Short mmCIF file of C-alpha atoms and ligand atoms in Angstrom, two decimals:
data_model
loop_
_atom_site.label_atom_id
_atom_site.label_comp_id
_atom_site.label_asym_id
_atom_site.label_seq_id
_atom_site.Cartn_x
_atom_site.Cartn_y
_atom_site.Cartn_z
CA MET A 292 -64.52 -189.39 -146.16
CA THR A 293 -60.94 -189.56 -144.77
CA ILE A 294 -58.37 -190.37 -147.00
CA THR A 295 -55.58 -192.36 -145.80
CA PRO A 296 -52.16 -193.37 -147.27
CA GLU A 297 -52.87 -197.30 -146.50
CA ALA A 298 -56.65 -196.96 -148.03
CA PRO A 299 -56.75 -196.21 -151.49
CA SER A 300 -59.36 -193.43 -152.36
CA ARG A 301 -61.85 -193.55 -155.28
CA ALA A 302 -59.72 -190.76 -157.00
CA ARG A 303 -57.17 -193.33 -157.37
CA ARG A 304 -58.95 -195.45 -159.58
CA ILE A 305 -59.33 -192.84 -162.08
CA PRO A 306 -56.35 -193.27 -164.64
CA LEU A 307 -53.33 -191.48 -163.35
CA ALA A 308 -52.58 -189.84 -166.84
CA LEU A 309 -56.10 -188.17 -166.84
CA LEU A 310 -55.85 -186.99 -163.36
CA GLU A 311 -52.43 -185.31 -163.97
CA ALA A 312 -53.64 -183.77 -167.24
CA LEU A 313 -56.51 -182.10 -165.37
CA ALA A 314 -54.22 -181.10 -162.36
CA THR A 315 -51.72 -179.36 -164.99
CA PRO A 316 -50.00 -177.05 -164.43
CA HIS A 317 -49.08 -179.07 -161.21
CA ALA A 318 -48.60 -182.76 -161.13
CA ILE A 319 -51.38 -184.38 -159.10
CA ASP A 320 -48.60 -185.32 -156.44
CA ARG A 321 -48.73 -181.47 -155.48
CA TYR A 322 -52.30 -181.54 -154.66
CA LEU A 323 -52.46 -185.08 -153.23
CA GLU A 324 -49.71 -183.95 -150.72
CA LEU A 325 -51.92 -181.25 -149.35
CA VAL A 326 -54.13 -183.99 -148.26
CA HIS A 327 -51.20 -186.15 -146.77
CA PRO A 328 -47.55 -185.94 -147.58
CA MET A 329 -47.53 -189.84 -147.70
CA LEU A 330 -50.57 -189.90 -150.37
CA THR A 331 -48.40 -189.75 -153.53
CA ALA A 332 -49.64 -191.11 -157.12
CA ARG A 333 -46.04 -191.41 -158.50
CA GLU A 334 -43.68 -190.20 -156.34
CA LEU A 335 -41.74 -192.29 -153.71
CA ARG A 336 -41.39 -190.98 -150.38
CA GLY A 337 -40.98 -192.19 -146.80
CA GLU A 338 -42.26 -191.46 -143.36
CA VAL A 339 -40.01 -191.78 -140.22
CA THR A 340 -41.56 -194.10 -138.01
CA GLU A 341 -38.93 -194.41 -135.32
CA VAL A 342 -35.57 -192.19 -134.32
CA THR A 343 -32.70 -194.03 -132.37
CA ARG A 344 -29.18 -193.12 -131.80
CA SER A 345 -26.90 -195.59 -131.04
CA THR A 346 -23.87 -193.72 -130.84
CA ALA A 347 -23.48 -189.69 -129.88
CA ASN A 348 -23.16 -188.74 -133.68
CA THR A 349 -25.19 -190.87 -135.64
CA VAL A 350 -28.89 -191.13 -135.82
CA THR A 351 -31.01 -194.28 -137.10
CA LEU A 352 -34.10 -193.55 -138.83
CA THR A 353 -36.90 -196.38 -139.45
CA VAL A 354 -38.51 -195.37 -142.44
CA ARG A 355 -41.78 -196.66 -144.09
CA PRO A 356 -41.74 -196.02 -147.86
CA THR A 357 -45.07 -195.54 -149.80
CA ARG A 358 -46.30 -198.20 -152.06
CA GLN A 359 -43.91 -197.43 -155.14
CA TRP A 360 -41.02 -198.77 -153.03
CA ARG A 361 -39.71 -201.84 -155.10
CA GLY A 362 -37.26 -202.99 -152.16
CA PHE A 363 -33.61 -203.15 -152.38
CA HIS A 364 -30.28 -205.63 -152.20
CA ALA A 365 -28.21 -205.27 -149.37
CA GLY A 366 -25.34 -203.09 -150.20
CA GLN A 367 -27.38 -200.67 -152.40
CA PHE A 368 -28.11 -196.88 -151.56
CA ILE A 369 -31.06 -194.46 -152.10
CA ARG A 370 -31.00 -190.86 -152.53
CA VAL A 371 -32.95 -189.12 -149.83
CA SER A 372 -34.33 -185.62 -150.21
CA ILE A 373 -35.38 -183.13 -147.34
CA GLU A 374 -35.69 -179.72 -147.35
CA VAL A 375 -33.17 -177.75 -145.22
CA GLU A 376 -33.45 -173.77 -145.00
CA GLY A 377 -35.93 -173.71 -147.82
CA VAL A 378 -33.89 -175.74 -150.27
CA LEU A 379 -34.41 -179.23 -151.27
CA ARG A 380 -31.16 -181.29 -150.93
CA THR A 381 -30.42 -184.77 -151.56
CA ARG A 382 -27.69 -186.98 -150.28
CA CYS A 383 -27.08 -190.78 -150.64
CA TYR A 384 -27.85 -193.09 -147.89
CA SER A 385 -27.48 -197.05 -147.80
CA PRO A 386 -29.95 -198.77 -146.05
CA ALA A 387 -28.47 -200.75 -142.95
CA SER A 388 -31.49 -203.14 -142.45
CA SER A 389 -32.01 -206.43 -143.91
CA GLN A 390 -33.23 -206.71 -147.74
CA HIS A 391 -35.73 -209.25 -146.22
CA ARG A 392 -37.28 -207.04 -143.21
CA PRO A 393 -40.82 -208.31 -142.96
CA ASP A 394 -42.53 -204.92 -142.36
CA GLY A 395 -40.71 -203.44 -145.57
CA ARG A 396 -39.29 -200.57 -143.83
CA ILE A 397 -35.74 -199.61 -144.22
CA GLU A 398 -33.40 -198.31 -141.66
CA LEU A 399 -30.94 -195.40 -142.49
CA THR A 400 -27.97 -194.60 -140.05
CA VAL A 401 -26.51 -191.18 -140.66
CA LYS A 402 -23.43 -190.00 -139.31
CA ALA A 403 -23.36 -185.94 -138.43
CA HIS A 404 -20.46 -184.50 -140.36
CA PRO A 405 -18.76 -181.64 -138.88
CA ASP A 406 -20.21 -178.82 -141.09
CA GLY A 407 -22.45 -181.47 -143.15
CA LEU A 408 -25.56 -179.67 -144.04
CA VAL A 409 -28.07 -182.68 -144.33
CA SER A 410 -26.25 -185.06 -141.90
CA GLN A 411 -26.42 -182.43 -139.09
CA TYR A 412 -30.04 -181.40 -139.98
CA LEU A 413 -31.39 -185.07 -139.66
CA HIS A 414 -29.10 -185.71 -136.60
CA ALA A 415 -30.75 -182.81 -134.74
CA ASN A 416 -34.22 -182.81 -136.25
CA ALA A 417 -35.38 -186.14 -137.26
CA ARG A 418 -38.56 -187.29 -135.47
CA ALA A 419 -41.32 -189.63 -136.18
CA GLY A 420 -43.77 -188.23 -138.66
CA LEU A 421 -40.88 -186.46 -140.85
CA VAL A 422 -41.37 -187.43 -144.46
CA LEU A 423 -38.42 -187.75 -146.84
CA GLY A 424 -38.36 -187.97 -150.75
CA LEU A 425 -36.77 -191.50 -151.44
CA SER A 426 -35.45 -192.81 -154.68
CA GLN A 427 -35.46 -196.27 -155.81
CA ALA A 428 -32.56 -198.46 -154.70
CA GLN A 429 -29.41 -197.83 -156.93
CA GLY A 430 -25.95 -199.20 -157.22
CA VAL A 431 -24.08 -202.48 -157.63
CA PHE A 432 -22.26 -202.86 -154.36
CA GLY A 433 -23.76 -205.84 -152.57
CA LEU A 434 -23.64 -209.81 -152.50
CA PRO A 435 -23.81 -212.10 -155.34
CA ASP A 436 -27.27 -213.65 -155.98
CA VAL A 437 -25.62 -217.21 -155.68
CA ARG A 438 -24.09 -216.40 -152.08
CA PRO A 439 -20.23 -217.12 -151.79
CA ASP A 440 -19.05 -219.71 -149.32
CA ARG A 441 -17.25 -217.43 -147.01
CA VAL A 442 -17.83 -213.45 -146.62
CA LEU A 443 -15.58 -211.34 -145.28
CA LEU A 444 -17.17 -207.82 -144.36
CA ILE A 445 -14.79 -204.80 -143.70
CA SER A 446 -16.04 -201.36 -142.63
CA GLY A 447 -15.05 -198.16 -140.53
CA GLY A 448 -17.15 -195.38 -139.21
CA SER A 449 -20.36 -194.77 -141.13
CA GLY A 450 -19.36 -197.29 -143.89
CA ILE A 451 -20.91 -200.04 -141.80
CA THR A 452 -24.27 -199.37 -143.01
CA PRO A 453 -24.04 -201.61 -146.46
CA VAL A 454 -21.83 -204.12 -144.85
CA LEU A 455 -24.47 -204.54 -141.60
CA SER A 456 -27.38 -204.85 -144.23
CA MET A 457 -25.47 -207.67 -145.79
CA LEU A 458 -25.27 -209.35 -142.40
CA ARG A 459 -28.39 -208.93 -141.48
CA THR A 460 -29.48 -210.16 -144.85
CA LEU A 461 -27.30 -213.34 -144.63
CA CYS A 462 -28.41 -213.87 -141.05
CA ASP A 463 -32.10 -213.74 -142.27
CA GLU A 464 -31.42 -216.23 -144.56
CA ASN A 465 -29.68 -218.63 -142.38
CA TYR A 466 -26.53 -218.42 -144.38
CA ALA A 467 -24.55 -221.39 -143.74
CA GLY A 468 -20.88 -220.15 -144.55
CA ASP A 469 -18.24 -218.47 -142.58
CA VAL A 470 -18.83 -214.48 -141.98
CA VAL A 471 -16.20 -212.14 -140.47
CA PHE A 472 -17.57 -208.78 -139.74
CA LEU A 473 -14.48 -206.68 -139.04
CA HIS A 474 -15.37 -202.99 -138.17
CA TYR A 475 -12.78 -200.17 -137.42
CA GLY A 476 -13.87 -197.30 -134.99
CA TYR A 477 -11.86 -195.12 -132.82
CA THR A 478 -13.32 -196.39 -129.61
CA GLU A 479 -16.20 -198.63 -128.34
CA HIS A 480 -18.35 -195.46 -128.28
CA ASP A 481 -18.16 -194.74 -132.06
CA VAL A 482 -19.58 -198.12 -133.18
CA ALA A 483 -23.13 -197.61 -134.45
CA HIS A 484 -25.46 -200.69 -133.50
CA LEU A 485 -23.04 -202.21 -131.47
CA VAL A 486 -25.71 -204.31 -129.09
CA GLU A 487 -27.25 -205.92 -132.02
CA LEU A 488 -23.88 -206.64 -133.76
CA ARG A 489 -23.12 -208.72 -130.48
CA GLU A 490 -26.48 -210.11 -130.42
CA LEU A 491 -26.18 -211.29 -134.00
CA ALA A 492 -22.91 -212.90 -133.42
CA ALA A 493 -23.83 -214.38 -130.28
CA ARG A 494 -27.03 -216.07 -131.95
CA HIS A 495 -25.11 -216.94 -135.26
CA ASP A 496 -22.28 -219.80 -134.83
CA LYS A 497 -20.60 -218.73 -137.89
CA VAL A 498 -20.73 -215.04 -137.33
CA SER A 499 -17.49 -213.78 -136.01
CA LEU A 500 -17.68 -209.82 -134.81
CA VAL A 501 -14.36 -208.37 -134.66
CA LEU A 502 -13.88 -204.88 -133.55
CA GLY A 503 -10.76 -202.79 -134.33
CA TYR A 504 -10.15 -199.48 -132.33
CA THR A 505 -7.47 -197.16 -133.33
CA ASP A 506 -7.68 -195.15 -130.23
CA ALA A 507 -8.29 -197.65 -127.37
CA ASP A 508 -7.07 -201.04 -126.22
CA ASP A 509 -10.21 -202.79 -125.34
CA GLY A 510 -11.03 -203.93 -128.70
CA ASP A 511 -10.31 -207.22 -130.24
CA LEU A 512 -7.86 -205.35 -132.49
CA ARG A 513 -5.59 -202.48 -132.14
CA GLY A 514 -4.60 -199.88 -134.68
CA PHE A 515 -5.26 -199.53 -138.30
CA PHE A 516 -5.83 -201.95 -140.64
CA SER A 517 -3.06 -204.51 -141.79
CA LEU A 518 -2.83 -207.63 -143.68
CA GLU A 519 -1.65 -209.28 -140.21
CA HIS A 520 -5.21 -208.51 -138.83
CA LEU A 521 -7.02 -210.42 -141.55
CA GLU A 522 -4.29 -213.38 -141.01
CA GLN A 523 -5.33 -213.32 -137.42
CA VAL A 524 -9.09 -212.84 -137.74
CA ALA A 525 -9.98 -214.55 -141.22
CA PRO A 526 -7.09 -216.72 -142.25
CA TRP A 527 -9.14 -217.75 -145.08
CA TYR A 528 -9.53 -214.41 -146.56
CA ALA A 529 -7.88 -215.12 -149.71
CA ASP A 530 -10.71 -217.70 -150.56
CA ALA A 531 -13.39 -215.20 -149.50
CA LYS A 532 -15.43 -212.59 -151.16
CA THR A 533 -14.78 -209.26 -149.36
CA PHE A 534 -17.06 -206.45 -149.32
CA LEU A 535 -15.53 -203.29 -148.02
CA CYS A 536 -17.07 -199.70 -147.16
CA GLY A 537 -15.40 -196.84 -144.84
CA PRO A 538 -13.34 -193.65 -144.78
CA PRO A 539 -10.94 -192.97 -147.38
CA GLY A 540 -7.85 -193.88 -145.34
CA LEU A 541 -9.37 -197.53 -144.57
CA MET A 542 -10.31 -197.95 -148.16
CA ALA A 543 -7.16 -197.30 -149.66
CA SER A 544 -5.05 -199.53 -147.28
CA VAL A 545 -7.44 -202.33 -147.84
CA ARG A 546 -7.50 -202.03 -151.55
CA SER A 547 -3.83 -201.70 -151.81
CA ALA A 548 -3.24 -204.99 -149.67
CA PHE A 549 -5.40 -206.76 -151.72
CA ASP A 550 -3.85 -205.29 -154.92
CA GLU A 551 -0.43 -206.69 -153.76
CA ALA A 552 -1.85 -210.09 -152.81
CA GLY A 553 -3.03 -210.18 -156.31
CA LEU A 554 -6.69 -210.67 -154.76
CA ALA A 555 -8.09 -207.59 -156.46
CA GLY A 556 -11.00 -209.64 -157.77
CA GLN A 557 -11.85 -210.91 -154.64
CA LEU A 558 -12.88 -207.42 -153.21
CA SER A 559 -15.78 -205.35 -153.82
CA HIS A 560 -16.20 -201.57 -152.26
CA GLU A 561 -18.32 -198.70 -151.93
CA ASP A 562 -17.00 -195.11 -151.53
CA PHE A 563 -19.04 -192.52 -149.49
CA ALA A 564 -16.81 -189.77 -150.53
CA PRO A 565 -15.17 -189.04 -153.74
CA ALA A 566 -11.47 -190.10 -153.89
CA PHE A 567 -10.71 -187.36 -156.33
CA SER A 568 -10.27 -183.67 -155.98
CA ALA A 569 -10.35 -181.58 -158.85
CA ALA A 570 -8.43 -178.33 -157.44
CA PRO A 571 -8.16 -175.08 -159.04
CA ALA A 572 -5.43 -175.56 -161.85
CA ALA A 573 -3.18 -172.65 -162.92
CA ASP A 574 -3.34 -173.63 -166.62
CA ALA A 575 -7.21 -173.76 -166.67
CA SER A 576 -8.46 -171.52 -169.39
CA GLY A 577 -11.66 -170.19 -170.67
CA ARG A 578 -15.36 -169.08 -169.41
CA ILE A 579 -18.10 -170.80 -168.14
CA ARG A 580 -21.55 -169.37 -168.58
CA PHE A 581 -24.69 -170.32 -166.84
CA THR A 582 -27.41 -169.54 -169.27
CA ALA A 583 -30.42 -170.13 -167.12
CA SER A 584 -28.74 -167.90 -164.35
CA ASN A 585 -27.45 -165.29 -166.79
CA LEU A 586 -24.10 -165.92 -165.04
CA GLU A 587 -20.54 -166.10 -166.36
CA VAL A 588 -17.16 -166.70 -164.47
CA ASP A 589 -13.65 -167.43 -165.33
CA ASN A 590 -12.80 -171.42 -165.43
CA SER A 591 -10.91 -172.31 -162.28
CA GLY A 592 -10.37 -175.75 -163.32
CA GLU A 593 -12.53 -177.20 -160.56
CA THR A 594 -15.67 -179.68 -161.40
CA LEU A 595 -18.48 -177.65 -162.97
CA LEU A 596 -20.35 -178.37 -159.60
CA ALA A 597 -17.90 -176.75 -157.45
CA GLN A 598 -17.63 -173.83 -160.03
CA ALA A 599 -21.47 -173.46 -160.11
CA GLU A 600 -21.53 -173.10 -156.22
CA ALA A 601 -18.51 -170.92 -155.90
CA ALA A 602 -20.63 -168.93 -158.31
CA GLY A 603 -23.52 -168.74 -155.82
CA LEU A 604 -25.48 -171.22 -157.56
CA ASN A 605 -27.51 -174.15 -155.78
CA PRO A 606 -27.45 -177.05 -158.14
CA GLU A 607 -28.86 -180.26 -156.83
CA TYR A 608 -26.14 -182.98 -155.93
CA GLY A 609 -26.14 -186.28 -154.19
CA CYS A 610 -23.07 -188.22 -154.09
CA ARG A 611 -20.41 -185.65 -155.85
CA MET A 612 -18.64 -188.83 -157.43
CA GLY A 613 -20.66 -189.71 -160.57
CA ILE A 614 -22.81 -192.31 -159.23
CA CYS A 615 -26.19 -191.13 -158.37
CA PHE A 616 -26.83 -188.62 -161.14
CA SER A 617 -28.56 -185.92 -159.23
CA CYS A 618 -26.44 -183.51 -160.51
CA THR A 619 -26.99 -184.03 -164.23
CA LYS A 620 -27.65 -180.82 -166.46
CA VAL A 621 -27.46 -180.17 -170.09
CA LYS A 622 -24.12 -178.76 -171.61
CA THR A 623 -25.10 -176.60 -174.68
CA SER A 624 -21.57 -176.05 -175.97
CA GLY A 625 -18.29 -176.60 -175.10
CA CYS A 626 -15.89 -179.26 -173.92
CA THR A 627 -15.63 -181.01 -170.79
CA GLN A 628 -13.69 -184.02 -169.27
CA ASN A 629 -14.52 -186.55 -166.97
CA VAL A 630 -12.43 -186.74 -163.73
CA ASN A 631 -12.93 -190.54 -163.18
CA THR A 632 -12.19 -191.61 -166.92
CA GLY A 633 -10.29 -188.88 -168.46
CA GLU A 634 -12.70 -188.99 -171.51
CA VAL A 635 -13.21 -185.81 -173.19
CA ASP A 636 -16.77 -184.76 -174.41
CA ALA A 637 -16.92 -181.96 -176.99
CA GLU A 638 -20.54 -182.43 -178.13
CA SER A 639 -23.35 -179.83 -177.50
CA GLU A 640 -26.73 -180.34 -175.96
CA VAL A 641 -25.70 -183.40 -174.23
CA GLU A 642 -26.50 -184.24 -170.28
CA ILE A 643 -23.44 -184.20 -168.26
CA GLN A 644 -22.90 -184.73 -164.66
CA LEU A 645 -21.53 -181.88 -163.01
CA CYS A 646 -19.65 -183.30 -160.12
CA ILE A 647 -17.13 -185.33 -162.23
CA SER A 648 -16.96 -182.65 -165.11
CA VAL A 649 -14.27 -180.21 -165.71
CA PRO A 650 -14.31 -177.83 -168.24
CA VAL A 651 -11.79 -177.58 -171.04
CA GLY A 652 -12.04 -173.89 -172.24
CA ASP A 653 -15.15 -172.28 -172.71
CA VAL A 654 -18.33 -174.22 -171.70
CA GLU A 655 -22.08 -173.16 -171.78
CA LEU A 656 -24.63 -174.94 -169.23
CA ALA A 657 -28.40 -174.86 -168.94
CA LEU A 658 -28.31 -174.01 -165.34
C1 LIG B 737 -23.27 -194.51 -152.07
C2 LIG B 737 -23.35 -193.59 -150.75
C3 LIG B 737 -23.99 -194.28 -149.69
C4 LIG B 737 -23.66 -193.36 -148.54
N1 LIG B 737 -24.35 -193.95 -147.22
C5 LIG B 737 -24.16 -193.18 -146.24
C6 LIG B 737 -24.75 -193.86 -145.17
O1 LIG B 737 -25.32 -194.88 -144.99
N2 LIG B 737 -24.51 -193.28 -143.88
C7 LIG B 737 -24.15 -191.81 -143.68
O2 LIG B 737 -23.86 -191.30 -142.81
N3 LIG B 737 -23.34 -191.65 -145.17
C8 LIG B 737 -23.44 -192.11 -146.26
N4 LIG B 737 -23.18 -191.42 -147.03
C9 LIG B 737 -22.34 -189.98 -147.32
C10 LIG B 737 -23.76 -188.93 -147.19
O3 LIG B 737 -24.49 -189.15 -148.67
C11 LIG B 737 -23.46 -187.50 -147.05
O4 LIG B 737 -22.18 -187.21 -148.12
C12 LIG B 737 -23.06 -187.17 -145.88
O5 LIG B 737 -24.23 -187.43 -144.95
C13 LIG B 737 -22.69 -186.04 -145.73
O6 LIG B 737 -23.71 -185.03 -146.15
P1 LIG B 737 -23.88 -183.42 -145.66
O7 LIG B 737 -24.99 -182.67 -146.50
O8 LIG B 737 -23.76 -183.40 -144.12
O9 LIG B 737 -22.55 -182.78 -145.98
P2 LIG B 737 -22.23 -181.66 -147.13
O10 LIG B 737 -23.00 -180.31 -146.79
O11 LIG B 737 -22.55 -182.30 -148.33
O12 LIG B 737 -20.71 -181.49 -147.07
C14 LIG B 737 -19.93 -181.00 -146.16
C15 LIG B 737 -18.54 -181.27 -145.74
O13 LIG B 737 -18.36 -182.38 -145.48
C16 LIG B 737 -17.56 -183.02 -146.63
N5 LIG B 737 -18.18 -184.36 -147.04
C17 LIG B 737 -19.35 -184.66 -147.40
N6 LIG B 737 -19.70 -185.86 -147.54
C18 LIG B 737 -18.52 -186.44 -146.78
C19 LIG B 737 -18.20 -187.80 -146.41
N7 LIG B 737 -19.02 -188.91 -146.79
N8 LIG B 737 -17.33 -188.19 -145.79
C20 LIG B 737 -16.41 -187.37 -145.43
N9 LIG B 737 -16.51 -185.78 -145.74
C21 LIG B 737 -17.86 -185.68 -146.48
C22 LIG B 737 -17.76 -182.30 -147.85
O14 LIG B 737 -16.74 -182.53 -148.70
C23 LIG B 737 -18.01 -180.79 -147.14
O15 LIG B 737 -16.75 -180.34 -146.84
C24 LIG B 737 -23.27 -192.04 -148.58
C25 LIG B 737 -22.66 -191.64 -149.44
C26 LIG B 737 -22.60 -192.40 -150.82
C27 LIG B 737 -22.19 -191.68 -151.89
S1 LIG B 738 -23.76 -185.72 -157.41
FE1 LIG B 738 -24.11 -188.22 -157.63
S2 LIG B 738 -23.66 -187.96 -159.94
FE2 LIG B 738 -23.28 -186.09 -159.57
#
């Protein structure tokens, strides 16, 4: 008998807990993946079914998730795991597809970062048949369930993905309100999904596509974001809900414009990269002990993730800014400070996120 991921086998009808107990010490998925990597009892995975490249430095993967996938809301992200050079790496990617896509597949558009490990790997090696580890969708960035009367979507570079998902979702819902999709890039050649964006705008009267180029004159707008741009293309922006995702410079200028206009409450945003940098500090004191690795180093004042990496360790991480929980480890003793909130934690035997924790004096980690 052939076992396929689509056709549940006889074995699947046996209680999973029993099968897993029989399969100890290996979880049952370790055995099932020998039959087919998409045949899983518990783990969520996805098979790449199509690979396209709408710009030179991006790659778009269409992914068919296994039956455990519970769907997503436009704007959320998933953690994607893949083995690169023998080590399993996890990164966050926001689906760019509509949450209503009829075939249930998700589309991920990945920009190849210079020196980026996973993005470069996917850009160079993604092909149909590649199987990725996936998490369920996470995050609170997204459209409210009761859709607002007007929507302004602002993005730059690879930050297009969550807002494109919102645009596609609204179009699938025949949303009747005004939508302005304002995207910034260097030139037309850097705009991922440009052909489809133009098609969507042509098909939907209420959707207006505005392209701002910083390095070319043939866009709808020229130069970096300013409030004048908004007044020109969405004069009703103060009454709209605005969703923003892009590089740190664009994020900072839109946020400060909205703050100054007293409109911070109208703006939702998602960062792809950390806004903070915990640099080495001259007054950092104490030692960090990585107990599982039998390693001890002086505290440099950087985050525990950065210090573990500097010590030659390879802890798992995803977002590096405290939102995905990939880097959670047990602090067995010592005091740490959360760089996002400033909160200090002196408890022992607690889970902490390495990417947003800096040691305050001696710290011992189960790593
Ligand atoms: C919620 C969320 C959703 C995301 N969605 C997408 C998406 O849809 N498409 C997409 O292309 N990316 C997305 N990202 C970014 C993605 O998770 C990775 O950070 C990115 O692909 C780089 O990973 P890497 O392994 O190639 O780089 P790494 O090897 O981890 O890093 C290499 C170098 O690049 C720097 N770097 C890492 N990430 C960034 C970044 N985002 N911007 C600038 N410099 C960076 C690092 O500081 C380092 O110096 C998202 C991130 C988050 C947190
Ligand atoms: S890497 Fe995402 S929370 Fe630390």
